[in-house]
Amino acid sequence: MEIDSVKSKDPLQLQQTINFLKSEIAKYQNEISTLQSVDHYSMVNSLEQELNQLINEKKELSVELMMLRKSFEKELSELHENIQLREEQRIKLISSIESLVEKKENLQKENKQLKETIEKTAKIESPAARSENYIQAVEELDHLLRSFLSSNNEQLISLHETINQQHNLLKEIKDKNDEIHSTLEEMVQVKEPEHKYSPTTDVQSITRINLENQLKNLFIQATSFETELEEKLRILDEFDDKLLLLAIEIEKHKKSDI
């Protein structure tokens, strides 16, 4: 509305114009207020939905964490049993090797005594054939013992190395076990606020994956070592068989020389 047009009107028309403008202003203010109210309501509704979603996610994560903890506790229990079994097998290996070493030393002593006895007997008895038979028997026994020790010395060394590897693996499994148990306790003690989102969820997820990978690697190592251990135990059984055959052979030589 132009100023000249307003000046040319009478007071009544001016009053009507003013009332009209006031009405328009009130209408626009009402529309603005309505828009603001609707916007705030939408925002509040959106925040409430987001909050409810976070609360539900927290509940789901709590349930998942509880199930994960039970699963880990079961696996840790099995791991403890596995460690105990490995320790018993390690002790058995040590005992078997000590027994082999003792048998080897006894065989060496017995061979030495046989050699001395045969040499003394050969000096006392004059027939050359008798002496030659004794000497030949000693040489055969000595060759038999040396052959046995030579062919199995590397395997004995390998058994010692296996025991050392087993001891190191057991220590590593125990350390990992303590680390996993400690991490699980930290995860269980975490308390998330219900009114806001926390990045702890992502940390828990990453930690869970790391723990699962660690457990998988440990079980792979344990399985691999179990196979190797069974092979070493088989070798020990072969040693026992060879020692038995050697003892029988020595006994035969004893009887044949009497």
PDB file of C-alpha atoms in Angstrom:
ATOM      1  CA  MET A   1       0.000   0.000   0.000  1.00  0.00           C
ATOM      2  CA  GLU A   2       1.430   3.377  -1.066  1.00  0.00           C
ATOM      3  CA  ILE A   3       1.787   6.346   1.371  1.00  0.00           C
ATOM      4  CA  ASP A   4      -0.166   8.802  -0.821  1.00  0.00           C
ATOM      5  CA  SER A   5      -3.037   6.376  -1.007  1.00  0.00           C
ATOM      6  CA  VAL A   6      -3.055   6.009   2.772  1.00  0.00           C
ATOM      7  CA  LYS A   7      -2.998   9.790   3.322  1.00  0.00           C
ATOM      8  CA  SER A   8      -5.999  10.262   1.036  1.00  0.00           C
ATOM      9  CA  LYS A   9      -8.183   7.916   3.083  1.00  0.00           C
ATOM     10  CA  ASP A  10     -10.256   8.920   6.056  1.00  0.00           C
ATOM     11  CA  PRO A  11      -9.633   7.684   9.612  1.00  0.00           C
ATOM     12  CA  LEU A  12     -12.207   4.933   9.291  1.00  0.00           C
ATOM     13  CA  GLN A  13     -10.488   3.448   6.292  1.00  0.00           C
ATOM     14  CA  LEU A  14      -7.153   3.730   8.091  1.00  0.00           C
ATOM     15  CA  GLN A  15      -8.569   1.906  11.071  1.00  0.00           C
ATOM     16  CA  GLN A  16      -9.886  -0.855   8.842  1.00  0.00           C
ATOM     17  CA  THR A  17      -6.518  -1.142   7.151  1.00  0.00           C
ATOM     18  CA  ILE A  18      -4.769  -1.364  10.517  1.00  0.00           C
ATOM     19  CA  ASN A  19      -7.160  -4.064  11.683  1.00  0.00           C
ATOM     20  CA  PHE A  20      -6.588  -5.988   8.478  1.00  0.00           C
ATOM     21  CA  LEU A  21      -2.820  -5.818   8.908  1.00  0.00           C
ATOM     22  CA  LYS A  22      -3.076  -6.921  12.535  1.00  0.00           C
ATOM     23  CA  SER A  23      -5.213  -9.856  11.450  1.00  0.00           C
ATOM     24  CA  GLU A  24      -2.658 -10.839   8.824  1.00  0.00           C
ATOM     25  CA  ILE A  25       0.183 -10.572  11.347  1.00  0.00           C
ATOM     26  CA  ALA A  26      -1.713 -12.718  13.841  1.00  0.00           C
ATOM     27  CA  LYS A  27      -2.395 -15.298  11.146  1.00  0.00           C
ATOM     28  CA  TYR A  28       1.268 -15.500  10.170  1.00  0.00           C
ATOM     29  CA  GLN A  29       2.355 -15.684  13.811  1.00  0.00           C
ATOM     30  CA  ASN A  30      -0.094 -18.526  14.366  1.00  0.00           C
ATOM     31  CA  GLU A  31       1.251 -20.386  11.351  1.00  0.00           C
ATOM     32  CA  ILE A  32       4.836 -19.879  12.539  1.00  0.00           C
ATOM     33  CA  SER A  33       3.906 -21.114  16.013  1.00  0.00           C
ATOM     34  CA  THR A  34       2.201 -24.148  14.511  1.00  0.00           C
ATOM     35  CA  LEU A  35       5.223 -24.945  12.357  1.00  0.00           C
ATOM     36  CA  GLN A  36       7.546 -24.590  15.329  1.00  0.00           C
ATOM     37  CA  SER A  37       5.338 -26.831  17.444  1.00  0.00           C
ATOM     38  CA  VAL A  38       5.172 -29.504  14.755  1.00  0.00           C
ATOM     39  CA  ASP A  39       8.962 -29.371  14.254  1.00  0.00           C
ATOM     40  CA  HIS A  40       9.617 -29.745  17.980  1.00  0.00           C
ATOM     41  CA  TYR A  41       7.205 -32.645  18.226  1.00  0.00           C
ATOM     42  CA  SER A  42       8.855 -34.389  15.313  1.00  0.00           C
ATOM     43  CA  MET A  43      12.273 -33.884  16.875  1.00  0.00           C
ATOM     44  CA  VAL A  44      11.134 -35.194  20.263  1.00  0.00           C
ATOM     45  CA  ASN A  45       9.489 -38.193  18.624  1.00  0.00           C
ATOM     46  CA  SER A  46      12.630 -38.936  16.627  1.00  0.00           C
ATOM     47  CA  LEU A  47      14.816 -38.697  19.728  1.00  0.00           C
ATOM     48  CA  GLU A  48      12.496 -40.981  21.660  1.00  0.00           C
ATOM     49  CA  GLN A  49      12.614 -43.550  18.874  1.00  0.00           C
ATOM     50  CA  GLU A  50      16.391 -43.345  18.749  1.00  0.00           C
ATOM     51  CA  LEU A  51      16.590 -43.714  22.525  1.00  0.00           C
ATOM     52  CA  ASN A  52      14.314 -46.766  22.468  1.00  0.00           C
ATOM     53  CA  GLN A  53      16.403 -48.269  19.711  1.00  0.00           C
ATOM     54  CA  LEU A  54      19.586 -47.738  21.725  1.00  0.00           C
ATOM     55  CA  ILE A  55      17.978 -49.294  24.795  1.00  0.00           C
ATOM     56  CA  ASN A  56      16.928 -52.348  22.770  1.00  0.00           C
ATOM     57  CA  GLU A  57      20.397 -52.616  21.265  1.00  0.00           C
ATOM     58  CA  LYS A  58      21.897 -52.458  24.750  1.00  0.00           C
ATOM     59  CA  LYS A  59      19.634 -55.284  25.913  1.00  0.00           C
ATOM     60  CA  GLU A  60      20.545 -57.382  22.892  1.00  0.00           C
ATOM     61  CA  LEU A  61      24.248 -56.718  23.444  1.00  0.00           C
ATOM     62  CA  SER A  62      23.914 -57.636  27.117  1.00  0.00           C
ATOM     63  CA  VAL A  63      22.304 -60.954  26.185  1.00  0.00           C
ATOM     64  CA  GLU A  64      24.931 -61.561  23.507  1.00  0.00           C
ATOM     65  CA  LEU A  65      27.723 -60.739  25.957  1.00  0.00           C
ATOM     66  CA  MET A  66      26.260 -63.124  28.522  1.00  0.00           C
ATOM     67  CA  MET A  67      26.067 -65.923  25.936  1.00  0.00           C
ATOM     68  CA  LEU A  68      29.583 -65.115  24.764  1.00  0.00           C
ATOM     69  CA  ARG A  69      30.878 -65.269  28.309  1.00  0.00           C
ATOM     70  CA  LYS A  70      29.247 -68.669  28.873  1.00  0.00           C
ATOM     71  CA  SER A  71      30.739 -69.912  25.613  1.00  0.00           C
ATOM     72  CA  PHE A  72      34.202 -68.635  26.537  1.00  0.00           C
ATOM     73  CA  GLU A  73      33.954 -70.099  30.034  1.00  0.00           C
ATOM     74  CA  LYS A  74      33.148 -73.489  28.507  1.00  0.00           C
ATOM     75  CA  GLU A  75      36.034 -73.202  26.055  1.00  0.00           C
ATOM     76  CA  LEU A  76      38.372 -72.050  28.831  1.00  0.00           C
ATOM     77  CA  SER A  77      37.340 -75.042  30.930  1.00  0.00           C
ATOM     78  CA  GLU A  78      38.122 -77.353  28.014  1.00  0.00           C
ATOM     79  CA  LEU A  79      41.399 -75.498  27.530  1.00  0.00           C
ATOM     80  CA  HIS A  80      42.315 -76.072  31.197  1.00  0.00           C
ATOM     81  CA  GLU A  81      41.623 -79.787  30.768  1.00  0.00           C
ATOM     82  CA  ASN A  82      43.701 -79.788  27.590  1.00  0.00           C
ATOM     83  CA  ILE A  83      46.580 -78.087  29.397  1.00  0.00           C
ATOM     84  CA  GLN A  84      46.401 -80.659  32.190  1.00  0.00           C
ATOM     85  CA  LEU A  85      46.466 -83.478  29.636  1.00  0.00           C
ATOM     86  CA  ARG A  86      49.471 -81.942  27.869  1.00  0.00           C
ATOM     87  CA  GLU A  87      51.267 -81.630  31.208  1.00  0.00           C
ATOM     88  CA  GLU A  88      50.649 -85.299  31.962  1.00  0.00           C
ATOM     89  CA  GLN A  89      51.903 -86.247  28.500  1.00  0.00           C
ATOM     90  CA  ARG A  90      54.988 -84.074  28.998  1.00  0.00           C
ATOM     91  CA  ILE A  91      55.749 -85.853  32.269  1.00  0.00           C
ATOM     92  CA  LYS A  92      55.251 -89.190  30.525  1.00  0.00           C
ATOM     93  CA  LEU A  93      57.650 -88.159  27.765  1.00  0.00           C
ATOM     94  CA  ILE A  94      60.296 -87.091  30.267  1.00  0.00           C
ATOM     95  CA  SER A  95      59.899 -90.347  32.171  1.00  0.00           C
ATOM     96  CA  SER A  96      60.133 -92.383  28.952  1.00  0.00           C
ATOM     97  CA  ILE A  97      63.278 -90.576  27.819  1.00  0.00           C
ATOM     98  CA  GLU A  98      64.883 -90.988  31.233  1.00  0.00           C
ATOM     99  CA  SER A  99      64.027 -94.679  31.053  1.00  0.00           C
ATOM    100  CA  LEU A 100      65.576 -94.921  27.577  1.00  0.00           C
ATOM    101  CA  VAL A 101      68.737 -93.195  28.735  1.00  0.00           C
ATOM    102  CA  GLU A 102      68.946 -95.518  31.722  1.00  0.00           C
ATOM    103  CA  LYS A 103      68.464 -98.572  29.478  1.00  0.00           C
ATOM    104  CA  LYS A 104      71.140 -97.265  27.133  1.00  0.00           C
ATOM    105  CA  GLU A 105      73.593 -96.832  30.007  1.00  0.00           C
ATOM    106  CA  ASN A 106      72.772-100.286  31.364  1.00  0.00           C
ATOM    107  CA  LEU A 107      73.314-101.797  27.919  1.00  0.00           C
ATOM    108  CA  GLN A 108      76.667-100.073  27.641  1.00  0.00           C
ATOM    109  CA  LYS A 109      77.704-101.366  31.065  1.00  0.00           C
ATOM    110  CA  GLU A 110      76.460-104.860  30.277  1.00  0.00           C
ATOM    111  CA  ASN A 111      78.270-104.845  26.955  1.00  0.00           C
ATOM    112  CA  LYS A 112      81.452-103.729  28.644  1.00  0.00           C
ATOM    113  CA  GLN A 113      81.132-106.485  31.247  1.00  0.00           C
ATOM    114  CA  LEU A 114      80.470-109.063  28.551  1.00  0.00           C
ATOM    115  CA  LYS A 115      83.506-107.916  26.640  1.00  0.00           C
ATOM    116  CA  GLU A 116      85.706-108.111  29.726  1.00  0.00           C
ATOM    117  CA  THR A 117      84.336-111.547  30.617  1.00  0.00           C
ATOM    118  CA  ILE A 118      84.885-112.873  27.126  1.00  0.00           C
ATOM    119  CA  GLU A 119      88.401-111.459  27.011  1.00  0.00           C
ATOM    120  CA  LYS A 120      89.227-113.095  30.349  1.00  0.00           C
ATOM    121  CA  THR A 121      87.708-116.385  29.225  1.00  0.00           C
ATOM    122  CA  ALA A 122      89.601-116.218  25.969  1.00  0.00           C
ATOM    123  CA  LYS A 123      92.871-115.826  27.887  1.00  0.00           C
ATOM    124  CA  ILE A 124      92.140-118.780  30.159  1.00  0.00           C
ATOM    125  CA  GLU A 125      90.977-121.173  27.444  1.00  0.00           C
ATOM    126  CA  SER A 126      93.710-122.103  25.018  1.00  0.00           C
ATOM    127  CA  PRO A 127      91.839-123.279  21.899  1.00  0.00           C
ATOM    128  CA  ALA A 128      92.109-120.605  19.236  1.00  0.00           C
ATOM    129  CA  ALA A 129      88.654-121.360  17.841  1.00  0.00           C
ATOM    130  CA  ARG A 130      87.013-120.715  21.230  1.00  0.00           C
ATOM    131  CA  SER A 131      88.827-117.427  21.576  1.00  0.00           C
ATOM    132  CA  GLU A 132      87.905-116.397  18.064  1.00  0.00           C
ATOM    133  CA  ASN A 133      84.225-117.151  18.713  1.00  0.00           C
ATOM    134  CA  TYR A 134      84.241-115.013  21.852  1.00  0.00           C
ATOM    135  CA  ILE A 135      85.910-112.125  20.097  1.00  0.00           C
ATOM    136  CA  GLN A 136      83.470-112.353  17.221  1.00  0.00           C
ATOM    137  CA  ALA A 137      80.531-112.387  19.656  1.00  0.00           C
ATOM    138  CA  VAL A 138      81.875-109.296  21.401  1.00  0.00           C
ATOM    139  CA  GLU A 139      82.338-107.504  18.115  1.00  0.00           C
ATOM    140  CA  GLU A 140      78.793-108.384  17.052  1.00  0.00           C
ATOM    141  CA  LEU A 141      77.340-107.164  20.334  1.00  0.00           C
ATOM    142  CA  ASP A 142      79.374-103.991  20.175  1.00  0.00           C
ATOM    143  CA  HIS A 143      78.290-103.374  16.583  1.00  0.00           C
ATOM    144  CA  LEU A 144      74.661-104.062  17.508  1.00  0.00           C
ATOM    145  CA  LEU A 145      74.727-101.599  20.392  1.00  0.00           C
ATOM    146  CA  ARG A 146      76.553 -98.907  18.422  1.00  0.00           C
ATOM    147  CA  SER A 147      74.115 -99.302  15.534  1.00  0.00           C
ATOM    148  CA  PHE A 148      71.157 -98.948  17.872  1.00  0.00           C
ATOM    149  CA  LEU A 149      72.533 -95.851  19.580  1.00  0.00           C
ATOM    150  CA  SER A 150      73.545 -94.253  16.276  1.00  0.00           C
ATOM    151  CA  SER A 151      70.193 -94.822  14.563  1.00  0.00           C
ATOM    152  CA  ASN A 152      68.151 -93.544  17.509  1.00  0.00           C
ATOM    153  CA  ASN A 153      70.302 -90.718  18.825  1.00  0.00           C
ATOM    154  CA  GLU A 154      68.684 -88.125  16.546  1.00  0.00           C
ATOM    155  CA  GLN A 155      65.224 -89.267  17.594  1.00  0.00           C
ATOM    156  CA  LEU A 156      66.160 -88.899  21.256  1.00  0.00           C
ATOM    157  CA  ILE A 157      67.319 -85.350  20.569  1.00  0.00           C
ATOM    158  CA  SER A 158      64.069 -84.694  18.699  1.00  0.00           C
ATOM    159  CA  LEU A 159      62.100 -85.919  21.713  1.00  0.00           C
ATOM    160  CA  HIS A 160      63.956 -83.493  23.968  1.00  0.00           C
ATOM    161  CA  GLU A 161      63.152 -80.665  21.570  1.00  0.00           C
ATOM    162  CA  THR A 162      59.495 -81.716  21.497  1.00  0.00           C
ATOM    163  CA  ILE A 163      59.326 -81.563  25.281  1.00  0.00           C
ATOM    164  CA  ASN A 164      60.786 -78.057  25.245  1.00  0.00           C
ATOM    165  CA  GLN A 165      58.307 -76.985  22.557  1.00  0.00           C
ATOM    166  CA  GLN A 166      55.459 -78.465  24.556  1.00  0.00           C
ATOM    167  CA  HIS A 167      56.573 -76.611  27.668  1.00  0.00           C
ATOM    168  CA  ASN A 168      56.678 -73.318  25.734  1.00  0.00           C
ATOM    169  CA  LEU A 169      53.263 -73.977  24.187  1.00  0.00           C
ATOM    170  CA  LEU A 170      51.753 -74.755  27.583  1.00  0.00           C
ATOM    171  CA  LYS A 171      53.150 -71.495  28.955  1.00  0.00           C
ATOM    172  CA  GLU A 172      51.746 -69.571  25.968  1.00  0.00           C
ATOM    173  CA  ILE A 173      48.322 -71.211  26.378  1.00  0.00           C
ATOM    174  CA  LYS A 174      48.274 -70.346  30.078  1.00  0.00           C
ATOM    175  CA  ASP A 175      49.243 -66.731  29.358  1.00  0.00           C
ATOM    176  CA  LYS A 176      46.543 -66.430  26.675  1.00  0.00           C
ATOM    177  CA  ASN A 177      44.068 -68.047  29.020  1.00  0.00           C
ATOM    178  CA  ASP A 178      44.790 -65.438  31.716  1.00  0.00           C
ATOM    179  CA  GLU A 179      44.570 -62.641  29.134  1.00  0.00           C
ATOM    180  CA  ILE A 180      41.208 -63.856  27.793  1.00  0.00           C
ATOM    181  CA  HIS A 181      39.792 -64.289  31.294  1.00  0.00           C
ATOM    182  CA  SER A 182      40.916 -60.784  32.279  1.00  0.00           C
ATOM    183  CA  THR A 183      39.406 -59.263  29.122  1.00  0.00           C
ATOM    184  CA  LEU A 184      36.112 -61.060  29.713  1.00  0.00           C
ATOM    185  CA  GLU A 185      35.939 -59.667  33.245  1.00  0.00           C
ATOM    186  CA  GLU A 186      36.516 -56.149  31.902  1.00  0.00           C
ATOM    187  CA  MET A 187      33.767 -56.597  29.306  1.00  0.00           C
ATOM    188  CA  VAL A 188      31.268 -57.815  31.912  1.00  0.00           C
ATOM    189  CA  GLN A 189      32.009 -54.906  34.255  1.00  0.00           C
ATOM    190  CA  VAL A 190      31.279 -52.283  31.573  1.00  0.00           C
ATOM    191  CA  LYS A 191      27.998 -50.446  32.346  1.00  0.00           C
ATOM    192  CA  GLU A 192      26.471 -48.361  29.521  1.00  0.00           C
ATOM    193  CA  PRO A 193      24.299 -45.291  30.346  1.00  0.00           C
ATOM    194  CA  GLU A 194      20.726 -45.825  29.119  1.00  0.00           C
ATOM    195  CA  HIS A 195      20.238 -42.270  27.948  1.00  0.00           C
ATOM    196  CA  LYS A 196      23.006 -41.958  25.382  1.00  0.00           C
ATOM    197  CA  TYR A 197      24.998 -44.006  22.917  1.00  0.00           C
ATOM    198  CA  SER A 198      28.518 -45.104  23.831  1.00  0.00           C
ATOM    199  CA  PRO A 199      31.358 -46.333  21.559  1.00  0.00           C
ATOM    200  CA  THR A 200      31.881 -49.184  24.045  1.00  0.00           C
ATOM    201  CA  THR A 201      29.677 -51.350  21.840  1.00  0.00           C
ATOM    202  CA  ASP A 202      32.170 -51.171  18.975  1.00  0.00           C
ATOM    203  CA  VAL A 203      35.060 -51.855  21.347  1.00  0.00           C
ATOM    204  CA  GLN A 204      33.252 -54.907  22.733  1.00  0.00           C
ATOM    205  CA  SER A 205      32.587 -56.214  19.246  1.00  0.00           C
ATOM    206  CA  ILE A 206      36.235 -55.796  18.221  1.00  0.00           C
ATOM    207  CA  THR A 207      37.435 -57.373  21.486  1.00  0.00           C
ATOM    208  CA  ARG A 208      35.086 -60.308  21.005  1.00  0.00           C
ATOM    209  CA  ILE A 209      36.400 -60.944  17.481  1.00  0.00           C
ATOM    210  CA  ASN A 210      39.998 -60.722  18.726  1.00  0.00           C
ATOM    211  CA  LEU A 211      39.255 -63.179  21.523  1.00  0.00           C
ATOM    212  CA  GLU A 212      37.601 -65.607  19.119  1.00  0.00           C
ATOM    213  CA  ASN A 213      40.610 -65.415  16.768  1.00  0.00           C
ATOM    214  CA  GLN A 214      43.017 -65.968  19.659  1.00  0.00           C
ATOM    215  CA  LEU A 215      41.085 -69.021  20.815  1.00  0.00           C
ATOM    216  CA  LYS A 216      40.959 -70.429  17.281  1.00  0.00           C
ATOM    217  CA  ASN A 217      44.733 -69.981  16.884  1.00  0.00           C
ATOM    218  CA  LEU A 218      45.387 -71.621  20.236  1.00  0.00           C
ATOM    219  CA  PHE A 219      43.207 -74.619  19.408  1.00  0.00           C
ATOM    220  CA  ILE A 220      44.910 -74.965  16.008  1.00  0.00           C
ATOM    221  CA  GLN A 221      48.310 -74.963  17.742  1.00  0.00           C
ATOM    222  CA  ALA A 222      47.079 -77.457  20.344  1.00  0.00           C
ATOM    223  CA  THR A 223      45.703 -79.780  17.646  1.00  0.00           C
ATOM    224  CA  SER A 224      48.933 -79.582  15.657  1.00  0.00           C
ATOM    225  CA  PHE A 225      51.000 -80.272  18.744  1.00  0.00           C
ATOM    226  CA  GLU A 226      48.734 -83.179  19.697  1.00  0.00           C
ATOM    227  CA  THR A 227      49.472 -84.808  16.334  1.00  0.00           C
ATOM    228  CA  GLU A 228      53.200 -84.258  16.809  1.00  0.00           C
ATOM    229  CA  LEU A 229      52.999 -85.585  20.353  1.00  0.00           C
ATOM    230  CA  GLU A 230      51.259 -88.762  19.206  1.00  0.00           C
ATOM    231  CA  GLU A 231      54.044 -89.285  16.678  1.00  0.00           C
ATOM    232  CA  LYS A 232      56.694 -88.880  19.395  1.00  0.00           C
ATOM    233  CA  LEU A 233      54.861 -91.335  21.642  1.00  0.00           C
ATOM    234  CA  ARG A 234      54.810 -93.787  18.734  1.00  0.00           C
ATOM    235  CA  ILE A 235      58.581 -93.338  18.398  1.00  0.00           C
ATOM    236  CA  LEU A 236      58.974 -94.067  22.119  1.00  0.00           C
ATOM    237  CA  ASP A 237      57.036 -97.302  21.655  1.00  0.00           C
ATOM    238  CA  GLU A 238      59.382 -98.206  18.790  1.00  0.00           C
ATOM    239  CA  PHE A 239      62.353 -97.509  21.082  1.00  0.00           C
ATOM    240  CA  ASP A 240      60.941 -99.898  23.661  1.00  0.00           C
ATOM    241  CA  ASP A 241      60.480-102.579  20.988  1.00  0.00           C
ATOM    242  CA  LYS A 242      64.029-102.066  19.703  1.00  0.00           C
ATOM    243  CA  LEU A 243      65.458-102.236  23.222  1.00  0.00           C
ATOM    244  CA  LEU A 244      63.534-105.448  23.850  1.00  0.00           C
ATOM    245  CA  LEU A 245      64.874-106.985  20.637  1.00  0.00           C
ATOM    246  CA  LEU A 246      68.381-105.858  21.540  1.00  0.00           C
ATOM    247  CA  ALA A 247      68.092-107.396  25.001  1.00  0.00           C
ATOM    248  CA  ILE A 248      66.860-110.672  23.456  1.00  0.00           C
ATOM    249  CA  GLU A 249      69.765-110.639  21.004  1.00  0.00           C
ATOM    250  CA  ILE A 250      72.280-110.065  23.794  1.00  0.00           C
ATOM    251  CA  GLU A 251      70.735-112.890  25.803  1.00  0.00           C
ATOM    252  CA  LYS A 252      71.082-115.196  22.791  1.00  0.00           C
ATOM    253  CA  HIS A 253      74.777-114.312  22.513  1.00  0.00           C
ATOM    254  CA  LYS A 254      75.195-114.994  26.217  1.00  0.00           C
ATOM    255  CA  LYS A 255      73.654-118.452  25.922  1.00  0.00           C
ATOM    256  CA  SER A 256      75.568-119.323  22.777  1.00  0.00           C
ATOM    257  CA  ASP A 257      78.869-118.425  24.424  1.00  0.00           C
ATOM    258  CA  ILE A 258      78.321-120.453  27.562  1.00  0.00           C
TER     259      ILE A 258
END
